[in-house]
PDB file of C-alpha atoms in Angstrom:
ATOM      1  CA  UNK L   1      -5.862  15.988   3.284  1.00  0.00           C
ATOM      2  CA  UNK L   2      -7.680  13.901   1.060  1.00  0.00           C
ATOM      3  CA  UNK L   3     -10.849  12.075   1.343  1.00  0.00           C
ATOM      4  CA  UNK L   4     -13.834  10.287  -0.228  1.00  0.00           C
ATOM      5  CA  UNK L   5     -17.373  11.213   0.575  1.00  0.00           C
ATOM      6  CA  UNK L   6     -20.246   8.605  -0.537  1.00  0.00           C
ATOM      7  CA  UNK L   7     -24.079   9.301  -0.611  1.00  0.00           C
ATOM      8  CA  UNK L   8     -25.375   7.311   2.817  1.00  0.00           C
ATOM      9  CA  UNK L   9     -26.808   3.984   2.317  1.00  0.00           C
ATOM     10  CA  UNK L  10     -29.011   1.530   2.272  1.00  0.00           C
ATOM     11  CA  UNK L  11     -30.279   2.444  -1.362  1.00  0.00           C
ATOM     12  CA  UNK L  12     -33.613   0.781  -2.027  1.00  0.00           C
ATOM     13  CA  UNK L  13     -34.530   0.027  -5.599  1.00  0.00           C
ATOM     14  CA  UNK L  14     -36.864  -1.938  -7.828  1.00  0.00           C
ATOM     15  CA  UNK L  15     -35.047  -4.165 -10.687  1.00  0.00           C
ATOM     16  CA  UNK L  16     -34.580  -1.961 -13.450  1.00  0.00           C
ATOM     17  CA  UNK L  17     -34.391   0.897 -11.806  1.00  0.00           C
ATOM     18  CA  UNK L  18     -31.555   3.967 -12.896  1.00  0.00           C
ATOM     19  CA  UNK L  19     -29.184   3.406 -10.139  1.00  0.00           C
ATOM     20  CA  UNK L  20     -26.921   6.760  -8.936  1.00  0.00           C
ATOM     21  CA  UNK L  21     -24.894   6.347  -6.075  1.00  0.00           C
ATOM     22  CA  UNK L  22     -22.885   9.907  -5.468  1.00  0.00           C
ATOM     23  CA  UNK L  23     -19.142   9.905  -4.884  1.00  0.00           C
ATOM     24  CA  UNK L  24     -17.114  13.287  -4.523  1.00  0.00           C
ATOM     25  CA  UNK L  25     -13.750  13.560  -3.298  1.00  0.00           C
ATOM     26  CA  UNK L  26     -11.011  16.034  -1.847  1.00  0.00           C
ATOM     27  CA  UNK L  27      -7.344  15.467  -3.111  1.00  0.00           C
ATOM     28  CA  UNK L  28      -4.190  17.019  -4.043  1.00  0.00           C
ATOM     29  CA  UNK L  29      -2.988  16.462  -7.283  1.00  0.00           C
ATOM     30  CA  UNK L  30      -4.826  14.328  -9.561  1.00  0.00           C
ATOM     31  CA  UNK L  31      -5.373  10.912  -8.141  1.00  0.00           C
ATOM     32  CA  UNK L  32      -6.828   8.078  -9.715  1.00  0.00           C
ATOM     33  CA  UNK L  33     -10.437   6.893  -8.922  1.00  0.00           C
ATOM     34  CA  UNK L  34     -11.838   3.658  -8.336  1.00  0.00           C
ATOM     35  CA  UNK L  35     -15.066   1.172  -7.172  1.00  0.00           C
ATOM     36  CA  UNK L  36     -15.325  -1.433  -6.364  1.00  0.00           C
ATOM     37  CA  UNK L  37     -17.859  -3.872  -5.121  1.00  0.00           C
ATOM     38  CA  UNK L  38     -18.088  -6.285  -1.918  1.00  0.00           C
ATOM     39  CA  UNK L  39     -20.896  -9.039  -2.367  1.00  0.00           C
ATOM     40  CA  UNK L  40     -21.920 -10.588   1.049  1.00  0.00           C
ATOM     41  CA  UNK L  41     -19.460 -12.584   2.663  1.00  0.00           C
ATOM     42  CA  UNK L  42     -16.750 -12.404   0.126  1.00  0.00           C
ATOM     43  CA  UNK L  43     -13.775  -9.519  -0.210  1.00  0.00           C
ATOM     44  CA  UNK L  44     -13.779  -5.933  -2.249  1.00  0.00           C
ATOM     45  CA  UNK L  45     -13.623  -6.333  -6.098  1.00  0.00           C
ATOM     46  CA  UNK L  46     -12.466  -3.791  -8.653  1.00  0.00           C
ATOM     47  CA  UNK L  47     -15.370  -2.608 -10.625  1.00  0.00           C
ATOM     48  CA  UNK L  48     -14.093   0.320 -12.734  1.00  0.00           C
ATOM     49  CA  UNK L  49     -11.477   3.035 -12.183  1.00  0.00           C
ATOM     50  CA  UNK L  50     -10.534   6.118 -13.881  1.00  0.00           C
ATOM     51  CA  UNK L  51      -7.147   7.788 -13.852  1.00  0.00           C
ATOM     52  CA  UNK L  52      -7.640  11.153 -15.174  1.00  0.00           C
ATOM     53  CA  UNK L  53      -9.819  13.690 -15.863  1.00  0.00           C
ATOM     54  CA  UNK L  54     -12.904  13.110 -18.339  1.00  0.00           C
ATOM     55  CA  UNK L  55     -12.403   9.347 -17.960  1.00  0.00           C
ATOM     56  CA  UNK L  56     -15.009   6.818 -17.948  1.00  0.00           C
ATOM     57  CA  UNK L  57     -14.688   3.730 -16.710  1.00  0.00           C
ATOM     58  CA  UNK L  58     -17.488   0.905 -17.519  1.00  0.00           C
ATOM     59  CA  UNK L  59     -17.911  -2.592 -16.526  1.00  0.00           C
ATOM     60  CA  UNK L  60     -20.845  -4.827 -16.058  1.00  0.00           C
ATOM     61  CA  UNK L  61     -23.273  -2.279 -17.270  1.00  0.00           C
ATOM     62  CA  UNK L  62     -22.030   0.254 -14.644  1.00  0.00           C
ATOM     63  CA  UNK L  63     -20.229   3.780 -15.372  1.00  0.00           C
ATOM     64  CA  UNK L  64     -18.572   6.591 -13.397  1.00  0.00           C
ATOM     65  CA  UNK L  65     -16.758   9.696 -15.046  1.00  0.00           C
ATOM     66  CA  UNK L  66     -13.849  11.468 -13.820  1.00  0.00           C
ATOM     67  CA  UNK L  67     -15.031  15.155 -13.123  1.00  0.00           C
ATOM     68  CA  UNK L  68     -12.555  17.375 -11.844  1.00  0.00           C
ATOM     69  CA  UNK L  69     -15.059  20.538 -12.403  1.00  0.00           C
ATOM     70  CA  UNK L  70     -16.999  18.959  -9.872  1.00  0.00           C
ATOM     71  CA  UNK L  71     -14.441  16.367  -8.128  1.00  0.00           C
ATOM     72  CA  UNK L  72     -17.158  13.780  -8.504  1.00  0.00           C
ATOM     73  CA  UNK L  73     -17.276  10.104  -9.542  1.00  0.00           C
ATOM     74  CA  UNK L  74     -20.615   9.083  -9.362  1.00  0.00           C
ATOM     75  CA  UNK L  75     -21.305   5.278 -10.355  1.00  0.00           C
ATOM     76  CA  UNK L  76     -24.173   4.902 -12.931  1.00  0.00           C
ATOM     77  CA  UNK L  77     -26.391   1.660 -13.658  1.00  0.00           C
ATOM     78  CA  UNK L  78     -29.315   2.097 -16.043  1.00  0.00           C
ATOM     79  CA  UNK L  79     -31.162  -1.035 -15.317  1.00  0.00           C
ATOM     80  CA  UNK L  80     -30.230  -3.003 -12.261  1.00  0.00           C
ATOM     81  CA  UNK L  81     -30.473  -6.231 -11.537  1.00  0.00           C
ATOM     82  CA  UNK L  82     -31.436  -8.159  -8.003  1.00  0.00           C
ATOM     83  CA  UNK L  83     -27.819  -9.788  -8.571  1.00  0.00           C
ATOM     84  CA  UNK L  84     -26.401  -6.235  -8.118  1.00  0.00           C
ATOM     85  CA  UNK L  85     -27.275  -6.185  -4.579  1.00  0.00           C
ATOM     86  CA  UNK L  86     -23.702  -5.631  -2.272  1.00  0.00           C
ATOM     87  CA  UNK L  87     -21.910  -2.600  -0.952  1.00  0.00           C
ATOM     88  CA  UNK L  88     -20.336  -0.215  -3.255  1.00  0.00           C
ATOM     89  CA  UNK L  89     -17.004   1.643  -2.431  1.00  0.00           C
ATOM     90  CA  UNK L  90     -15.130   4.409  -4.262  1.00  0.00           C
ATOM     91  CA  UNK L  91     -11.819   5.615  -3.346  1.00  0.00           C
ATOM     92  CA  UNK L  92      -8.938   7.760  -4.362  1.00  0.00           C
ATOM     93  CA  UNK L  93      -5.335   6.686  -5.139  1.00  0.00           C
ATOM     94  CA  UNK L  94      -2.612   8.532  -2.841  1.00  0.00           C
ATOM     95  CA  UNK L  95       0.115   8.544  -5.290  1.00  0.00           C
ATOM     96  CA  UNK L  96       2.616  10.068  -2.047  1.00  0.00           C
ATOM     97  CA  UNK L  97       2.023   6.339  -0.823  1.00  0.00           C
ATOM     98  CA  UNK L  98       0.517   4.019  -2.818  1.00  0.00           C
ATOM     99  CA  UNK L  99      -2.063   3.852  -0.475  1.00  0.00           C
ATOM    100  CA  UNK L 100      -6.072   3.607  -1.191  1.00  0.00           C
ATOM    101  CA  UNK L 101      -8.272   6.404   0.401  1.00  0.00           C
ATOM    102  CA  UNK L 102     -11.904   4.558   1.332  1.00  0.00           C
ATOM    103  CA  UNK L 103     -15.829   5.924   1.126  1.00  0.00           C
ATOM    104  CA  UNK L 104     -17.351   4.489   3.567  1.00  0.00           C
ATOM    105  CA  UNK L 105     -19.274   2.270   1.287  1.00  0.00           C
ATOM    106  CA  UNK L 106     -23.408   2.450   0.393  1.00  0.00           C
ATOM    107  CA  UNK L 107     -25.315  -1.166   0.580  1.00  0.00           C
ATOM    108  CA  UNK L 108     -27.680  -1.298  -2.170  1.00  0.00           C
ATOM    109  CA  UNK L 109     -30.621  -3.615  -1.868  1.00  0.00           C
ATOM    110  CA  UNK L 110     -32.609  -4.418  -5.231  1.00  0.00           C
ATOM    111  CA  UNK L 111     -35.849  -5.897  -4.696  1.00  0.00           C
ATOM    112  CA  UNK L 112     -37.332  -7.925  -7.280  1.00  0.00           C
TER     113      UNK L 112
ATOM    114  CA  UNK U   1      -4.482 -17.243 -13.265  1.00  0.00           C
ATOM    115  CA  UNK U   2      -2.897 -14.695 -11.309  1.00  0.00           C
ATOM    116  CA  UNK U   3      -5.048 -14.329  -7.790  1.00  0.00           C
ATOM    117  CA  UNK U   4      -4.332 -13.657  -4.154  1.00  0.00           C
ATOM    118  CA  UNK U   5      -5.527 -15.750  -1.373  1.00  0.00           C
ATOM    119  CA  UNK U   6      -6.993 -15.736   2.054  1.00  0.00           C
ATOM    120  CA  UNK U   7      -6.579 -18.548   4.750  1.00  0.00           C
ATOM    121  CA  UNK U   8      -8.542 -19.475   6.536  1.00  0.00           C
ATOM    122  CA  UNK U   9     -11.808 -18.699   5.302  1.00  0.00           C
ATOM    123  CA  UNK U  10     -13.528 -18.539   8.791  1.00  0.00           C
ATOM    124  CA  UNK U  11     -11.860 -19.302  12.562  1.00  0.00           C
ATOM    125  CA  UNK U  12     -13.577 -19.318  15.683  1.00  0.00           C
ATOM    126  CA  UNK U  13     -10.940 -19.261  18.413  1.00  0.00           C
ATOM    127  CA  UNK U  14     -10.825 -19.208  22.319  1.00  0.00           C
ATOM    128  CA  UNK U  15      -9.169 -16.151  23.992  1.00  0.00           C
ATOM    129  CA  UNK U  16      -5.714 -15.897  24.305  1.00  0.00           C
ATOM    130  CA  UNK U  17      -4.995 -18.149  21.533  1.00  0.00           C
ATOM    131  CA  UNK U  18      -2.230 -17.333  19.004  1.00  0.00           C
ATOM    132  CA  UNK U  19      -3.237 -17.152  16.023  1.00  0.00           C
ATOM    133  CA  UNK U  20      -1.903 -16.671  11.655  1.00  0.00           C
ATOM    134  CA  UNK U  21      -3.774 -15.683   8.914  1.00  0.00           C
ATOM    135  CA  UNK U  22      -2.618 -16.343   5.957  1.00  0.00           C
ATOM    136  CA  UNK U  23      -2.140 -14.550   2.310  1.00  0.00           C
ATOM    137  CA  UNK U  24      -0.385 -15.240  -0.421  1.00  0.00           C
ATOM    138  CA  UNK U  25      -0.345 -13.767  -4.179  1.00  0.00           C
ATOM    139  CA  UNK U  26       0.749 -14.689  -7.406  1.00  0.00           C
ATOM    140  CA  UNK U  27       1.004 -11.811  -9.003  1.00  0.00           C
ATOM    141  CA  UNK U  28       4.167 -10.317  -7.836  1.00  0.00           C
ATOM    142  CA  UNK U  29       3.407  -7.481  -6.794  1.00  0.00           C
ATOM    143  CA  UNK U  30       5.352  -5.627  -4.207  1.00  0.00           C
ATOM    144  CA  UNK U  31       2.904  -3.293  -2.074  1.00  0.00           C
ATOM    145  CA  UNK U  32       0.672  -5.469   0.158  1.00  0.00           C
ATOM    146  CA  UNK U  33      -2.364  -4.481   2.327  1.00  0.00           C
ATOM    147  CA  UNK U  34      -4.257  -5.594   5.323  1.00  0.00           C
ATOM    148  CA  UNK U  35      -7.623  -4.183   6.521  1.00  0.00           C
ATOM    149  CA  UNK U  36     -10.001  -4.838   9.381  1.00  0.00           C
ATOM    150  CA  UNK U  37     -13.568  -4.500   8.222  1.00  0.00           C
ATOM    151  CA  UNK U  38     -16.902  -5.106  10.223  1.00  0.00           C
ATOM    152  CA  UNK U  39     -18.987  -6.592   7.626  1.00  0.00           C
ATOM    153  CA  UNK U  40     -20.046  -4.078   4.879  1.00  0.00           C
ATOM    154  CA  UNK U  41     -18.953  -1.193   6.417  1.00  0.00           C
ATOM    155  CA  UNK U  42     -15.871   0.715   6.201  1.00  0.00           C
ATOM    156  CA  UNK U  43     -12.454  -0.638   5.840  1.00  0.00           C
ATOM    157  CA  UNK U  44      -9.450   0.125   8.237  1.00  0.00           C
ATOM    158  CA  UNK U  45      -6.037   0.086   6.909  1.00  0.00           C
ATOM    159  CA  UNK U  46      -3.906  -2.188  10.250  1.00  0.00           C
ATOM    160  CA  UNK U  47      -0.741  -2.751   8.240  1.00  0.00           C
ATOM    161  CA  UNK U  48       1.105  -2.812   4.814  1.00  0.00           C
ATOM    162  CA  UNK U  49       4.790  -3.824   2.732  1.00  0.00           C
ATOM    163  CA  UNK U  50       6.014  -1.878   0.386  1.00  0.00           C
ATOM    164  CA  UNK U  51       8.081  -4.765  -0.681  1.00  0.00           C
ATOM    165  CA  UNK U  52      10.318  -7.646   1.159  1.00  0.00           C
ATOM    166  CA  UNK U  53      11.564  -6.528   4.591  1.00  0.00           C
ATOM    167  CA  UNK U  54       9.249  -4.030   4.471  1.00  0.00           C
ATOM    168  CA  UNK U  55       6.594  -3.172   7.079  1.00  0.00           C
ATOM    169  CA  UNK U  56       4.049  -0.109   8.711  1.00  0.00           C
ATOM    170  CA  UNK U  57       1.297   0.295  10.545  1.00  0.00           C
ATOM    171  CA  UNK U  58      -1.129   1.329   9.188  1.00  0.00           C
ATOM    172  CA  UNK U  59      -3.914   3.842  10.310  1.00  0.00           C
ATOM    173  CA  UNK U  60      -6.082   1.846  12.787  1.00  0.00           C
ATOM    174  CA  UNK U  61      -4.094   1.213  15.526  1.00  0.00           C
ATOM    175  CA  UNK U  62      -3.871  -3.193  15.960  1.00  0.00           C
ATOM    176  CA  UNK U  63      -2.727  -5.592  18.638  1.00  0.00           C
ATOM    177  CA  UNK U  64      -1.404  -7.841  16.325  1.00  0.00           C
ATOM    178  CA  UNK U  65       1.919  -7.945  13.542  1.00  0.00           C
ATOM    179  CA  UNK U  66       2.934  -8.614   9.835  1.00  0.00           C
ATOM    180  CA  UNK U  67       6.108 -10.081   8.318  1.00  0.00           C
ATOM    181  CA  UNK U  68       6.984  -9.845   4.603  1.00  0.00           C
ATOM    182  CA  UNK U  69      10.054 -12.203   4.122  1.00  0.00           C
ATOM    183  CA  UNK U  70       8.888 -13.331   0.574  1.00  0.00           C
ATOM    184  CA  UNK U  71       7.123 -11.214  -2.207  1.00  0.00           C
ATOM    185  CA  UNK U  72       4.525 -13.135  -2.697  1.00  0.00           C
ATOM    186  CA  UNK U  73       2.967 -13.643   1.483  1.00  0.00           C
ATOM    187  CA  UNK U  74       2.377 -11.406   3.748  1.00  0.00           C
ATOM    188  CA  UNK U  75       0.958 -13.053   7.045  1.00  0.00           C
ATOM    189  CA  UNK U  76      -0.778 -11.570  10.008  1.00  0.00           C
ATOM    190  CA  UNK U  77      -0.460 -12.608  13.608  1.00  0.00           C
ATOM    191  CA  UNK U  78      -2.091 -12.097  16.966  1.00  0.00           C
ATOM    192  CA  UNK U  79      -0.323 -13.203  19.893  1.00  0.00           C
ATOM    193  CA  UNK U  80      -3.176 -13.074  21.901  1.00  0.00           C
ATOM    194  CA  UNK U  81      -6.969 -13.289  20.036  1.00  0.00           C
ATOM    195  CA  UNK U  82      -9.126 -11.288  22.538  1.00  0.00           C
ATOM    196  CA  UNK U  83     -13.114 -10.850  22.087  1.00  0.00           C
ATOM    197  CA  UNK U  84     -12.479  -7.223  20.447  1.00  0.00           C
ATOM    198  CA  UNK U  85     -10.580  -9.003  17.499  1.00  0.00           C
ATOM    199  CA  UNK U  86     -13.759 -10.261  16.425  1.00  0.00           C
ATOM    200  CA  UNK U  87     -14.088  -9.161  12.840  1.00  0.00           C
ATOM    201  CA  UNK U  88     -13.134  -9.944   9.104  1.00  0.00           C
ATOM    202  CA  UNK U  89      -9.542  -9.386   7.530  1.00  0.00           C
ATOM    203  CA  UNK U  90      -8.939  -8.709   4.503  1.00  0.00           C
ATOM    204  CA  UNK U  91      -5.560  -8.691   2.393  1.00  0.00           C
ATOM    205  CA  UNK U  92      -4.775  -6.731  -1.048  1.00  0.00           C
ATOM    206  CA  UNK U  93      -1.899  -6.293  -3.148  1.00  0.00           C
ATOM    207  CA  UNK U  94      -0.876  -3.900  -5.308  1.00  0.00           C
ATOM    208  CA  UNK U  95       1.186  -2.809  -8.368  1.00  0.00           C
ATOM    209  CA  UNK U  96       0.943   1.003  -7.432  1.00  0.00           C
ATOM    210  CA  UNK U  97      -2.790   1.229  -9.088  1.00  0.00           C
ATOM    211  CA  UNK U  98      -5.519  -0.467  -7.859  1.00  0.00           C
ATOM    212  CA  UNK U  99      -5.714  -3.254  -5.187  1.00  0.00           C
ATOM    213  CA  UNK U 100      -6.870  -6.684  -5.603  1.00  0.00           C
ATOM    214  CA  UNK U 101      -8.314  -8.477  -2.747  1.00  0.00           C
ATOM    215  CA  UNK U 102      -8.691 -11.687  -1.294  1.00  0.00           C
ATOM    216  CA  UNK U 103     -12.039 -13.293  -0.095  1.00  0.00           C
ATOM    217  CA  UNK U 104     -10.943 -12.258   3.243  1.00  0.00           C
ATOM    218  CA  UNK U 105     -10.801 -14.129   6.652  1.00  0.00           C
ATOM    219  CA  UNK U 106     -13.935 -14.066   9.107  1.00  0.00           C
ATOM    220  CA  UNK U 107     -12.323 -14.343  13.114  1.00  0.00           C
ATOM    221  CA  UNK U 108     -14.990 -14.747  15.684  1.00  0.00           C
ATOM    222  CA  UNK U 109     -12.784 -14.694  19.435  1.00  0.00           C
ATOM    223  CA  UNK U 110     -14.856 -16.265  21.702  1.00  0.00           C
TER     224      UNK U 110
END
């Protein structure tokens, strides 16, 4: 079946910092992929997505690239910010249901 | 502005209390979504519409139901809030792509 795997969190870094946070998948077909971001307290917001292969998706200074070679969709930052503190999800699009398949999410704390 | 919303924001509750949470969107889309999430950690699909009339569970199994008799709400009830409720609720909606979320509903169940 399909899944999302993310890198395990929390994910210390200084402001500034290259941020990487790892996100491979298993799927049938070719889904679309997604992030989003959850900020403390608040509900899940769309950061990028990509919906086929060799895709990039950017917003806010963050990237991820559609790899089928590698199923991967790693989400890229080269210079974060303390503001970019939250937990990061990325998940697949089941197109048999129109249904979203979840990482279980890495919190990334940015000290200043 | 198109958006999709979430009330109430918080609700502390006694046990055995019936309770609704509420969420609407403007939007119009047809697929709806709610999740159970502990705080930053993974979400749990409890129910979803595919349009009006239409309603599933969803993957966690959940004490409590949905109805979808208009597009644009989708509201979630618990006949009886127990302790193990405890936890925030999120709704999304969908035009077959991504979902958009609402800032979600924190339930404590005292």
């Amino acid at each position: 079946g399909n899944s999302v795997t993310q890198m395990e969190g929390p994910v210390t870094l200084s402001e500034e910092a290259f941020l990487t946070i790892n996100c491979t998948y298993t799927a049938t077909g070719y889904p679309s992929l997604f992030w989003y971001v959850q900020y403390p307290g608040e509900g899940l917001q769309l950061l990028l997505k990509a919906t086929k292969a060799d895709d990039k998706g950017s917003n806010k200074g963050f990237e991820a690239t559609y790899r089928k070679e590698t199923t991967s969709f790693h989400l890229e930052k080269g210079s974060v910010q303390v503001s970019d503190s939250a937990v990061y999800f990325c998940a697949l699009s089941d197109r048999s249901n129109y249904q979203l398949i979840w990482g279980a999410g890495t919190k990334l704390i940015i000290k200043p | 502005e198109a958006d999709i919303y979430q009330t109430p924001r918080y609700l502390v509750i006694g046990t055995g209390k019936k309770i609704t949470l509420e969420c609407s969107q403007t939007m119009g889309h047809d697929k709806m979504y709610w999740y159970q999430q502990d705080p930053g950690m993974e979400l749990h699909l409890i129910h979803y519409s595919y349009g009006v009339n239409s309603t599933e569970k969803g993957d966690l199994s959940s004490e409590s139901t949905v109805s979808r008799i208009r597009t644009e709400h989708f509201p979630l009830t618990l006949e009886s809030a127990r302790p193990s409720h405890t936890s925030q609720y999120l709704c999304a909606s969908s035009d077959s792509g991504a979902q958009y979320f609402g800032p979600g509903t924190r339930l404590t169940v005292l």
